[in-house]
PDB file of C-alpha atoms and ligand atoms in Angstrom:
ATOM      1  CA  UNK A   1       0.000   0.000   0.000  1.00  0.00           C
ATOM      2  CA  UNK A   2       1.283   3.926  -1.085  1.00  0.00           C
ATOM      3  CA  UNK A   3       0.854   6.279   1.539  1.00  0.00           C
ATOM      4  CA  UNK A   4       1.458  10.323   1.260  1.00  0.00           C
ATOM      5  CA  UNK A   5       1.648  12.384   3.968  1.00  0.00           C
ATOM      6  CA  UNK A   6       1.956  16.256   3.587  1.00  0.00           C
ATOM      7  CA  UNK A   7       2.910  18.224   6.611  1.00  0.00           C
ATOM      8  CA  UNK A   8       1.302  21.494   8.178  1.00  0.00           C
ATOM      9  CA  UNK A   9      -1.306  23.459   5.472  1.00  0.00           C
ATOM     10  CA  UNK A  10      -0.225  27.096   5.657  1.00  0.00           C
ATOM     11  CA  UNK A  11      -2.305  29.838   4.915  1.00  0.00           C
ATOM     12  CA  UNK A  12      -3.176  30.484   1.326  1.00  0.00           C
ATOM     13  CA  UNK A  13      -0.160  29.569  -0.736  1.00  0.00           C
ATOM     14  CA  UNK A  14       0.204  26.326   0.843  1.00  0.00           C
ATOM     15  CA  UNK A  15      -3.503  25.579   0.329  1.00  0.00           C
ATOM     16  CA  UNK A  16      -3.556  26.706  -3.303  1.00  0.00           C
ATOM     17  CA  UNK A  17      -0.612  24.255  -3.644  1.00  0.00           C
ATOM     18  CA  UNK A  18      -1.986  21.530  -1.791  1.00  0.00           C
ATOM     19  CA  UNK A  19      -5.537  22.131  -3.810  1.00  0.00           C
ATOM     20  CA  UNK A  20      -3.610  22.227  -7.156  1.00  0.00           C
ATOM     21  CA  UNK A  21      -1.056  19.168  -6.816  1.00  0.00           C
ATOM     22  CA  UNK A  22      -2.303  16.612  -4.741  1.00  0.00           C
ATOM     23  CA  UNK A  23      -5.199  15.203  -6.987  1.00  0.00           C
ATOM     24  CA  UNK A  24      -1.842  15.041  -9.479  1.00  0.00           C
ATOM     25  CA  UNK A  25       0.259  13.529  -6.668  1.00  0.00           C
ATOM     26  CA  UNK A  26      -2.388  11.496  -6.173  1.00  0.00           C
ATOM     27  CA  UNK A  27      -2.532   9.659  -9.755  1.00  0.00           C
ATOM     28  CA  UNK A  28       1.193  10.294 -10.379  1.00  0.00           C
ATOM     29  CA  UNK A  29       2.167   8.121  -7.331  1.00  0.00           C
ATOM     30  CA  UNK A  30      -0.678   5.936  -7.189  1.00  0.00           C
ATOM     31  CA  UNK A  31      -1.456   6.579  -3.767  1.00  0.00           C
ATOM     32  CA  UNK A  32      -4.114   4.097  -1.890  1.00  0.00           C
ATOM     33  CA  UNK A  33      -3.953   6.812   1.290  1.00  0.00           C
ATOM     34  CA  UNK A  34      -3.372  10.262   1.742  1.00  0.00           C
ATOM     35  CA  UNK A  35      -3.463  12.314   4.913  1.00  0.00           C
ATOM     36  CA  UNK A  36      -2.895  15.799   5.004  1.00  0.00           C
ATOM     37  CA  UNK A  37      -2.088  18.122   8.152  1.00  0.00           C
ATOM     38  CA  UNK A  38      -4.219  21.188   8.115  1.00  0.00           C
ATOM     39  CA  UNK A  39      -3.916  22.731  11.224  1.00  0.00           C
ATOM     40  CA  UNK A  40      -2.403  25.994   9.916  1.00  0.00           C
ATOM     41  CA  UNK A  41      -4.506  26.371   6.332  1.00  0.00           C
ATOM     42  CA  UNK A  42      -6.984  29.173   7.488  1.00  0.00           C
ATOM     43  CA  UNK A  43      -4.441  31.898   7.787  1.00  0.00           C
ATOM     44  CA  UNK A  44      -2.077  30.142   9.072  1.00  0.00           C
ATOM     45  CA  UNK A  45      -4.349  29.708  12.532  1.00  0.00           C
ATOM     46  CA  UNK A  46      -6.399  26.833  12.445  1.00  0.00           C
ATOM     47  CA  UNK A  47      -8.756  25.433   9.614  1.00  0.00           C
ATOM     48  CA  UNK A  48     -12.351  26.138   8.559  1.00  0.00           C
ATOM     49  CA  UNK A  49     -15.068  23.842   7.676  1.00  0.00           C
ATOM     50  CA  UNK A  50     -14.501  25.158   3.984  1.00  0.00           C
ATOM     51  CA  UNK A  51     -11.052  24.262   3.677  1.00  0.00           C
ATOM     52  CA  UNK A  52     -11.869  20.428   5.160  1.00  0.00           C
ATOM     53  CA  UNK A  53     -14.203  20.145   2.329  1.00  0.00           C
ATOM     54  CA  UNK A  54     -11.525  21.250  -0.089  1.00  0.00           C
ATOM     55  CA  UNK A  55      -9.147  19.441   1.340  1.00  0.00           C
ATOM     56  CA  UNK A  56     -11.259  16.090   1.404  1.00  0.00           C
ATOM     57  CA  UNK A  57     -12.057  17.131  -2.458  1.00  0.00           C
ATOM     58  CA  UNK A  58      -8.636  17.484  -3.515  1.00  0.00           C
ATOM     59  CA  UNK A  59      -8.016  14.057  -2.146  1.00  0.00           C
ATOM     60  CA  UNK A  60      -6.923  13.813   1.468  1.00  0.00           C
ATOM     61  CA  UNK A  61      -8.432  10.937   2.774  1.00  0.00           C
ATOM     62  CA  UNK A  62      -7.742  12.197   6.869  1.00  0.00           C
ATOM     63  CA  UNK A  63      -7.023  15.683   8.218  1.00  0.00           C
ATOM     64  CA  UNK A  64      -4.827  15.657  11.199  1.00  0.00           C
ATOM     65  CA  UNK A  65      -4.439  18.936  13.269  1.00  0.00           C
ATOM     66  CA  UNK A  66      -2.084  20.166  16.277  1.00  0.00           C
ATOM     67  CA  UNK A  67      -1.671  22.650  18.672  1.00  0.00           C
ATOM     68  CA  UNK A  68      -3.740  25.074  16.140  1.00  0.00           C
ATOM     69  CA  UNK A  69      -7.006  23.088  15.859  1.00  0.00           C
ATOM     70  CA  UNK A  70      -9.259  25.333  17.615  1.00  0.00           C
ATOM     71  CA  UNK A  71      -7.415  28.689  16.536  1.00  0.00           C
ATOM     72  CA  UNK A  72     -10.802  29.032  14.269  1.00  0.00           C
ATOM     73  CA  UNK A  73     -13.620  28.416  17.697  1.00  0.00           C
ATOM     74  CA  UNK A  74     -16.396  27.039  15.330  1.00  0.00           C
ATOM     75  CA  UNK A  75     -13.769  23.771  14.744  1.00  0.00           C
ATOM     76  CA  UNK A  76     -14.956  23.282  18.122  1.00  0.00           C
ATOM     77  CA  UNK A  77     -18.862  22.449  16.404  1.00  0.00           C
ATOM     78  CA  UNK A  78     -17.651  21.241  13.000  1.00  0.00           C
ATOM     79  CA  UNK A  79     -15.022  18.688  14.132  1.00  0.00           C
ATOM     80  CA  UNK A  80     -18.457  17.007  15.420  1.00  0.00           C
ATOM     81  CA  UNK A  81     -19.374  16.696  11.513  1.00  0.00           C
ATOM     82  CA  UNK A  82     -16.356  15.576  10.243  1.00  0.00           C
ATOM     83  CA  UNK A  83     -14.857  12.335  10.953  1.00  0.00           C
ATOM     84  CA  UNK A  84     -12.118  12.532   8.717  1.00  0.00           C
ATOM     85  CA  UNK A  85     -10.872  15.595  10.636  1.00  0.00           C
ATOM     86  CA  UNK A  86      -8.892  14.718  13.850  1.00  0.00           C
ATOM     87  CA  UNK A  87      -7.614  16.574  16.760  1.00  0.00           C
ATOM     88  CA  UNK A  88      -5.036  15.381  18.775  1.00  0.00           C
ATOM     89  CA  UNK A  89      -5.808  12.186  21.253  1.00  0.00           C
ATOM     90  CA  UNK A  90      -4.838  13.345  24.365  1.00  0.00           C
ATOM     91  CA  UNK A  91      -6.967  16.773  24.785  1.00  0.00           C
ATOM     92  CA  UNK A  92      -8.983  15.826  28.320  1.00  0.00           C
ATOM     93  CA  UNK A  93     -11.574  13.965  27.788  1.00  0.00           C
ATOM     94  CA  UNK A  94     -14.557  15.600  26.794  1.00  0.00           C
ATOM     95  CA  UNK A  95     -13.084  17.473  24.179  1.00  0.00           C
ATOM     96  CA  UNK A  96     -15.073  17.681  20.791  1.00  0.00           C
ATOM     97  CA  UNK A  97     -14.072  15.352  18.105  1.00  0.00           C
ATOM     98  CA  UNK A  98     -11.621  12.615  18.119  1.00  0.00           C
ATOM     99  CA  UNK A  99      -8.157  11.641  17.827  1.00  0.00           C
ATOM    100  CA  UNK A 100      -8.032   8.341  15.287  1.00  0.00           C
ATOM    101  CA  UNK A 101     -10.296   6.681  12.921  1.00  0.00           C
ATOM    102  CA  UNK A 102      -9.917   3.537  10.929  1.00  0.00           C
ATOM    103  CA  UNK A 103     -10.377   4.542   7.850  1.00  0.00           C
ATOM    104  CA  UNK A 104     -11.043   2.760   3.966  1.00  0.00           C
ATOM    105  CA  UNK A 105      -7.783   3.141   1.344  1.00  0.00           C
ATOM    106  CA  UNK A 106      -8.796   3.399  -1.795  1.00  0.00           C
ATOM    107  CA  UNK A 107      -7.242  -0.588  -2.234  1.00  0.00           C
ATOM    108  CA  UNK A 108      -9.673  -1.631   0.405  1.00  0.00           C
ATOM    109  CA  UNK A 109      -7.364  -2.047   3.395  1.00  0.00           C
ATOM    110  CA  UNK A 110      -8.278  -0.802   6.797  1.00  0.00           C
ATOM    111  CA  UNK A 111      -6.244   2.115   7.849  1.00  0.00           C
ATOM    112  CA  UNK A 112      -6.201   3.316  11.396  1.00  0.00           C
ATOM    113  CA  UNK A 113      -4.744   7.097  11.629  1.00  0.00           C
ATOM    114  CA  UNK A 114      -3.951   8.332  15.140  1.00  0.00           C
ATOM    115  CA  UNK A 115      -3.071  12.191  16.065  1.00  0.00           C
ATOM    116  CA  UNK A 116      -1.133  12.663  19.172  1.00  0.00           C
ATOM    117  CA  UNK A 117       0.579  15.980  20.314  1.00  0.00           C
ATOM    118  CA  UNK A 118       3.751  15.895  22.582  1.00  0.00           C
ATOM    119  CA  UNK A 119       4.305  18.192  25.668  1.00  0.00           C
ATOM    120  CA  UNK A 120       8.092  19.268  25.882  1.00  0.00           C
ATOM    121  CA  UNK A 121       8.154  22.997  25.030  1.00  0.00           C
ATOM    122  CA  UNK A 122       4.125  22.871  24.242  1.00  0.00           C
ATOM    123  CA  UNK A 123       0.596  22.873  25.827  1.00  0.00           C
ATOM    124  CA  UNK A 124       0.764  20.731  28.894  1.00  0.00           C
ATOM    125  CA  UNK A 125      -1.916  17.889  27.644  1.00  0.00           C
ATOM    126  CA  UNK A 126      -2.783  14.455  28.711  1.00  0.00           C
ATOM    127  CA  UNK A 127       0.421  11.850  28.713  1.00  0.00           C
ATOM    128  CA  UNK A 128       0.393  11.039  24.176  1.00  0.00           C
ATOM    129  CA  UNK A 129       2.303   7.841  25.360  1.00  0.00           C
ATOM    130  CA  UNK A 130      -0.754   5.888  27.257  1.00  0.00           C
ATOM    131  CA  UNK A 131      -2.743   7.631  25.139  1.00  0.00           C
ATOM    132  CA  UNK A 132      -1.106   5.732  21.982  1.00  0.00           C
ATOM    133  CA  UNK A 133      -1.172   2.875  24.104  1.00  0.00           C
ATOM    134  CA  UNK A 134      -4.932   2.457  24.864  1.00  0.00           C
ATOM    135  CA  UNK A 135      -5.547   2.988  20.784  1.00  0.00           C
ATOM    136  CA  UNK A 136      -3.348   0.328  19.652  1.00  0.00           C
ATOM    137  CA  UNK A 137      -4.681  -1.829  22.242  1.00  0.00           C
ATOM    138  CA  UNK A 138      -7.952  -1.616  20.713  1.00  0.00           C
ATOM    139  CA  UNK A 139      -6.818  -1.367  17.710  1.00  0.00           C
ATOM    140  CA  UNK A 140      -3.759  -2.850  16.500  1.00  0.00           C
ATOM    141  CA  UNK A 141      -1.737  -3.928  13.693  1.00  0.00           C
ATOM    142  CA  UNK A 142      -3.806  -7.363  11.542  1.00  0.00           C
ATOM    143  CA  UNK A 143      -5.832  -7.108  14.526  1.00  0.00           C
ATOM    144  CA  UNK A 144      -7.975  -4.248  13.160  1.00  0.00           C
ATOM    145  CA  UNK A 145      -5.875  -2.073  10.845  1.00  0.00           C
ATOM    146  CA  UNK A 146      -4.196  -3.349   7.576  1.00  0.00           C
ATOM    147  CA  UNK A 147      -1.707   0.138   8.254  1.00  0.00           C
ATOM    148  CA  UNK A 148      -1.323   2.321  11.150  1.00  0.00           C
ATOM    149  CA  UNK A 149      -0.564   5.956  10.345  1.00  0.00           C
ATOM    150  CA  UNK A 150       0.909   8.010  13.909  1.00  0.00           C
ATOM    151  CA  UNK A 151       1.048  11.994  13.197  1.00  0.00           C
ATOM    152  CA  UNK A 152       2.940  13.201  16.044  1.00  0.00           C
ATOM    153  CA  UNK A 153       2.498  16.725  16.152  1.00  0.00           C
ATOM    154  CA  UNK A 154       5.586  17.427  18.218  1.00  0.00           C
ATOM    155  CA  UNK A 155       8.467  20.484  18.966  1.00  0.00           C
ATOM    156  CA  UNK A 156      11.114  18.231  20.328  1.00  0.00           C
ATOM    157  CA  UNK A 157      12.992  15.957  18.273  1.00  0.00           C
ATOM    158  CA  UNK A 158      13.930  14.224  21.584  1.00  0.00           C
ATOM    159  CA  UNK A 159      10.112  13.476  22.221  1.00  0.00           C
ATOM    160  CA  UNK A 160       9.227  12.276  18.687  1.00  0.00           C
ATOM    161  CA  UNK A 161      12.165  10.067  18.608  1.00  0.00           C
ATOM    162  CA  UNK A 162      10.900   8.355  21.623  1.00  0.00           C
ATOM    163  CA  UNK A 163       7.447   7.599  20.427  1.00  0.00           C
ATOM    164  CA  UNK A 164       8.485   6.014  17.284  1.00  0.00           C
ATOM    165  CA  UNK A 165      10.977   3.642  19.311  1.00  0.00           C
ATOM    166  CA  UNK A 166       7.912   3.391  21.590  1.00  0.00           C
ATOM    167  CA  UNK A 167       5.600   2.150  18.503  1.00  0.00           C
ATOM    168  CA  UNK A 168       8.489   0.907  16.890  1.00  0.00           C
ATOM    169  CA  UNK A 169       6.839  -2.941  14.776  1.00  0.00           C
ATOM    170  CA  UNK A 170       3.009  -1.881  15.894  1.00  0.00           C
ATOM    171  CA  UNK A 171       2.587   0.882  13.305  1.00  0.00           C
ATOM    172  CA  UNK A 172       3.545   1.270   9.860  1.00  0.00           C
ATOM    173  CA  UNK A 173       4.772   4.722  10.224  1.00  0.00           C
ATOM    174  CA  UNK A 174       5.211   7.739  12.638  1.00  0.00           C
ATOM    175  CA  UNK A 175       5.398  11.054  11.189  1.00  0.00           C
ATOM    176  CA  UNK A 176       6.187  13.856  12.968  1.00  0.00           C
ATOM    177  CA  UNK A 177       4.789  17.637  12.154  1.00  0.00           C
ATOM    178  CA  UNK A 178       4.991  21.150  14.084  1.00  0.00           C
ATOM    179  CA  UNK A 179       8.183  22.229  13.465  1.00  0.00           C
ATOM    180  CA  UNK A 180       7.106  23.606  10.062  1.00  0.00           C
ATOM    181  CA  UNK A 181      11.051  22.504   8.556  1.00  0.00           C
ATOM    182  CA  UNK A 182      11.548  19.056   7.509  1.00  0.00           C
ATOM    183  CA  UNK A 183      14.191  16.948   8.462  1.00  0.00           C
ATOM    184  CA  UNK A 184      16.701  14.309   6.790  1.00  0.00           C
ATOM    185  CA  UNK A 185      16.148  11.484   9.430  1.00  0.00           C
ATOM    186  CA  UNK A 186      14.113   9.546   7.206  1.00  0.00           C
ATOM    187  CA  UNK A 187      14.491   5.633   8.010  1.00  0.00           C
ATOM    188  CA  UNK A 188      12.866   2.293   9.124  1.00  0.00           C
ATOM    189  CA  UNK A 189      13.654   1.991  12.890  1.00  0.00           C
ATOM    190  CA  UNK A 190      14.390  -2.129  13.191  1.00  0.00           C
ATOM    191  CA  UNK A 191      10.917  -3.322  14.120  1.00  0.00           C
ATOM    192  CA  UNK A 192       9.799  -2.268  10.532  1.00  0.00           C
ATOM    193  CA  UNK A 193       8.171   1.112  11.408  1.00  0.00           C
ATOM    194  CA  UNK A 194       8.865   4.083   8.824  1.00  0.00           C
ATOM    195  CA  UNK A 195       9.887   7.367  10.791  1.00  0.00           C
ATOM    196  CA  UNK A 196      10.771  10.783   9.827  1.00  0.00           C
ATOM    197  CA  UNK A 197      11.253  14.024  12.964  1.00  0.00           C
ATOM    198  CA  UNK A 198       9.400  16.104  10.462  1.00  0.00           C
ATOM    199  CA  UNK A 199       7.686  16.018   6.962  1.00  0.00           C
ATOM    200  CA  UNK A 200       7.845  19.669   7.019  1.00  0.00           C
ATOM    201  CA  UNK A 201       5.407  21.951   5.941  1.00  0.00           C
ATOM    202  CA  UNK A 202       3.396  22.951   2.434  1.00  0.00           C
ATOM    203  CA  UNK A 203       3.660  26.451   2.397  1.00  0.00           C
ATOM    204  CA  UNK A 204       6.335  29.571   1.740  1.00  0.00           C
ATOM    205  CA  UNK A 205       9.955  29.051   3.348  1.00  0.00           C
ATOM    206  CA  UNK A 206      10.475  32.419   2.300  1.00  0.00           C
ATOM    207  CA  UNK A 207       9.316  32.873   5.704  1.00  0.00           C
ATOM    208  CA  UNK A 208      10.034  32.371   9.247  1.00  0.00           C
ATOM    209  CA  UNK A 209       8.048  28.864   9.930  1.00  0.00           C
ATOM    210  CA  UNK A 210       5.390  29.887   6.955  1.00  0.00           C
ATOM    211  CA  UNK A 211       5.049  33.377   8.678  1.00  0.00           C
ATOM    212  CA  UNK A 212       5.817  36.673   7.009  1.00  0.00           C
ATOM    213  CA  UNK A 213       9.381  37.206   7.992  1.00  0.00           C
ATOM    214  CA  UNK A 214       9.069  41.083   9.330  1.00  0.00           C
ATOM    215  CA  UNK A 215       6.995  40.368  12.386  1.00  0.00           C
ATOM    216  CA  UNK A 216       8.402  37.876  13.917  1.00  0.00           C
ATOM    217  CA  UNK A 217      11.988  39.251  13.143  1.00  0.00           C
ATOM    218  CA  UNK A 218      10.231  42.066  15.053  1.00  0.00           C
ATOM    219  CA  UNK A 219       9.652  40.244  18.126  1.00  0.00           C
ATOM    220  CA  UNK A 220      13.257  38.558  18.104  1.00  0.00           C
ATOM    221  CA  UNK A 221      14.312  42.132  18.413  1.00  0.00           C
ATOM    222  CA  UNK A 222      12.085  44.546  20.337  1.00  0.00           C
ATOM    223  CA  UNK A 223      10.244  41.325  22.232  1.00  0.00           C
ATOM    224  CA  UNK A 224       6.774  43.690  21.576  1.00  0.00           C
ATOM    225  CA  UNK A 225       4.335  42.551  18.665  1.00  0.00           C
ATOM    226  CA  UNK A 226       3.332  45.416  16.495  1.00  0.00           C
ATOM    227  CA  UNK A 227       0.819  43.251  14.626  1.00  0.00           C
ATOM    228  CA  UNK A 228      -0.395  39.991  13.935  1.00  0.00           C
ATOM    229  CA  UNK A 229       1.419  37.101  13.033  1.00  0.00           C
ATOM    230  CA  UNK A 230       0.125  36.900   9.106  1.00  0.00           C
ATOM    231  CA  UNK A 231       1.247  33.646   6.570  1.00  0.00           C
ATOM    232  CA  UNK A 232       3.563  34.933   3.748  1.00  0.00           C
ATOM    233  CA  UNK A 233       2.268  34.310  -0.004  1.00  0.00           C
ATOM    234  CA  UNK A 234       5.150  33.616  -1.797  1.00  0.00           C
ATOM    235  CA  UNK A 235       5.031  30.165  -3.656  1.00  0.00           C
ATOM    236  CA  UNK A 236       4.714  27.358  -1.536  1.00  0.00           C
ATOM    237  CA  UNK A 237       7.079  23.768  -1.578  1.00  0.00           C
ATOM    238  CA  UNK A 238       4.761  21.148  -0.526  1.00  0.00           C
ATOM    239  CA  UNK A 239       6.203  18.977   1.959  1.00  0.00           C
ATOM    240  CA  UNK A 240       6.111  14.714   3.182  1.00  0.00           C
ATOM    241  CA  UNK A 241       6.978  11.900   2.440  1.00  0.00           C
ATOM    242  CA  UNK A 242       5.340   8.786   0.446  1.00  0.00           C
ATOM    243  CA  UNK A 243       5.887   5.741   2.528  1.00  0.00           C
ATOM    244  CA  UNK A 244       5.325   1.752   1.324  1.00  0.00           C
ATOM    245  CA  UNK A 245       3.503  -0.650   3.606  1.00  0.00           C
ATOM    246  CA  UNK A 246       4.327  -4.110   2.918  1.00  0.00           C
ATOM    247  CA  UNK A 247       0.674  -5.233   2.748  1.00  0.00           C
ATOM    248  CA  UNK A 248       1.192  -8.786   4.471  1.00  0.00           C
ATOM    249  CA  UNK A 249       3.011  -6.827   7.803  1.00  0.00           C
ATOM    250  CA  UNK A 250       1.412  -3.651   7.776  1.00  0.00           C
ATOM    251  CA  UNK A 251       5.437  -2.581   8.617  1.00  0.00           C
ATOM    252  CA  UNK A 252       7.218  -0.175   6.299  1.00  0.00           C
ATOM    253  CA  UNK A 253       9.182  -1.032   3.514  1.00  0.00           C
ATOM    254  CA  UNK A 254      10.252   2.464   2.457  1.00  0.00           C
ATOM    255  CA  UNK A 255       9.746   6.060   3.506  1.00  0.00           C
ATOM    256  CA  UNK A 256      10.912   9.353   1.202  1.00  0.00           C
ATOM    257  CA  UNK A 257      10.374  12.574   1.268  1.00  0.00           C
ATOM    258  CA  UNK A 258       8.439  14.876  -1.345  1.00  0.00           C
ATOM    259  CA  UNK A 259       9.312  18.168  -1.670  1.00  0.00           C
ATOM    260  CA  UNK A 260       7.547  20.151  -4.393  1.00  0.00           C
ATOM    261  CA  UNK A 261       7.624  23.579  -5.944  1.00  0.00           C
ATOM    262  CA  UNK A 262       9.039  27.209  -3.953  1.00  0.00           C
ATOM    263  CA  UNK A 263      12.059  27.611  -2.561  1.00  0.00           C
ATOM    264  CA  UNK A 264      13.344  23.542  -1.436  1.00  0.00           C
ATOM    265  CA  UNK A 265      15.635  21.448  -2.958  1.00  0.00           C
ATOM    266  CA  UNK A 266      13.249  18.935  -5.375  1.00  0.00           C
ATOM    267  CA  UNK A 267      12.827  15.562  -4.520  1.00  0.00           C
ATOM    268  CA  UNK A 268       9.908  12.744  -4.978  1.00  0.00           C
ATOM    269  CA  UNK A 269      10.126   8.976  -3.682  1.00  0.00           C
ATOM    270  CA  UNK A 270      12.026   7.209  -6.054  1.00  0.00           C
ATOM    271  CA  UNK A 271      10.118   3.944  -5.790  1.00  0.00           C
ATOM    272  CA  UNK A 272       7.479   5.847  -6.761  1.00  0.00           C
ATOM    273  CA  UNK A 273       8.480   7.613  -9.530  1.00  0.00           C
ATOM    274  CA  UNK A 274      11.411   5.502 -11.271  1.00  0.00           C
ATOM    275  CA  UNK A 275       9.210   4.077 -14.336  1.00  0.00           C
ATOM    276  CA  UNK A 276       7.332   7.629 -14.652  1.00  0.00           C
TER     277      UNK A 276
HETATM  278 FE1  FE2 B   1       1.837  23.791  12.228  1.00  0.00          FE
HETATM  279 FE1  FE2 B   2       1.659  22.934  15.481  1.00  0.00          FE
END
């Protein structure tokens, strides 16, 4: 089974990329699964009940979210609508919507997608760990999912690094977002899992973290905002990776990145894309 993954939505000129490559991705790499993290594709704060519909339309199978989720309040109603929209597991319980599904690829396997958000240098939330724990427990690899999909939505490295050993042979992959900047630790840890820090994300990096550069170059240096953080519009590089699940295991057999248009060095998954 193909899986894509793109990393954090931002603003406009990562959603008009998204919008505009991935039904092309999607037919280019033949991808049974795609899951796309929107949490910063309504101006860069959040996402909108529009942009899940566009998002679904253009061919994400599963929204995943962060820290940003409820940036836009009336995600706190719509999330209730959308099951292919996820917020992180381990908000207290009671919080509105939920943090995996199991989910139909387009070649009929079962995938179960889990959203978890860490807690070094972030929002002091319910231990992710456990929280991993009870879903694969319920759910687990050939015991309910044909391919486990773990966004991590994570600052530290330290932290992410840890849950994938921690999964490491019970999930097919563990991707990590937040950071915005994509990393070159793509690998399969030895139990079979794929793993990357972070996919990155598909917007400007003519920017500070998708951001226009003057205001938060402001901060750095006066430490007092003059005005709102606001996404920059130059042409977006959409960031991820395409990963291959050994459909027999459910464990990884390859993970590359895919980075796309704007200012990033170009690359695509080569098992993807040799016989194109
Ligand atoms: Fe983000
Ligand atoms: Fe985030």
């Amino acid at each position: 089974m193909r899986i894509l993954f793109l990393g954090d939505v931002v603003g406009r000129s990562g959603r008009v990329a998204v919008l505009e490559t991935l039904p092309k991705l999607r037919e280019r790499y033949r991808a049974d699964f795609v899951v796309v993290n929107g949490e910063n594709s309504a101006g860069g704060f959040g996402i909108s009940e529009a942009i899940v519909t566009e998002l679904l339309d253009a061919g994400a199978d599963v929204i995943t979210t962060g820290n940003h989720v409820w940036d836009q309040r009336e995600a706190l109603v719509f999330i209730e609508r959308h099951d292919r929209l996820l917020r992180p597991i381990n908000f207290p319980q009671g919080t509105p919507g939920k943090g995996a599904g199991l989910f139909k690829a387009a070649n009929g396997m079962d995938v179960l997608v889990i959203n978890a958000m860490g807690r070094v240098f972030m929002q002091d939330l319910d231990d992710p760990f456990p929280a991993v724990e009870r879903e694969l427990e319920a759910c687990g690899l050939k015991s309910g999912a044909d391919a486990i999909l773990l966004d991590f939505h994570a600052e530290a490295t330290s932290e992410k690094e840890a849950m994938a050993h921690f999964v490491d042979g019970r999930v097919s992959a563990v991707i990590g977002t937040h950071t915005h900047v994509p990393t070159a630790d793509e690998q399969i840890l030895n139990g079979g899992t794929a793993y990357i820090s972070d996919a990155g994300m598909c917007g400007d990096f003519d920017s500070v973290l998708g951001m226009d550069k003057e205001e938060p170059i402001n901060r750095f240096l006066t430490k007092i905002a003059s005005r709102r953080f606001a996404p920059s519009l130059g042409e977006a590089t959409i960031c991820g990776v395409g990963i291959e699940v050994d459909d027999a295991t459910g464990l990884a057999r390859a993970i590359a990145p895919v980075r796309l248009g704007g200012k990033l060095s170009q690359t695509e998954p080569a098992f993807w894309v040799a016989e194109a």
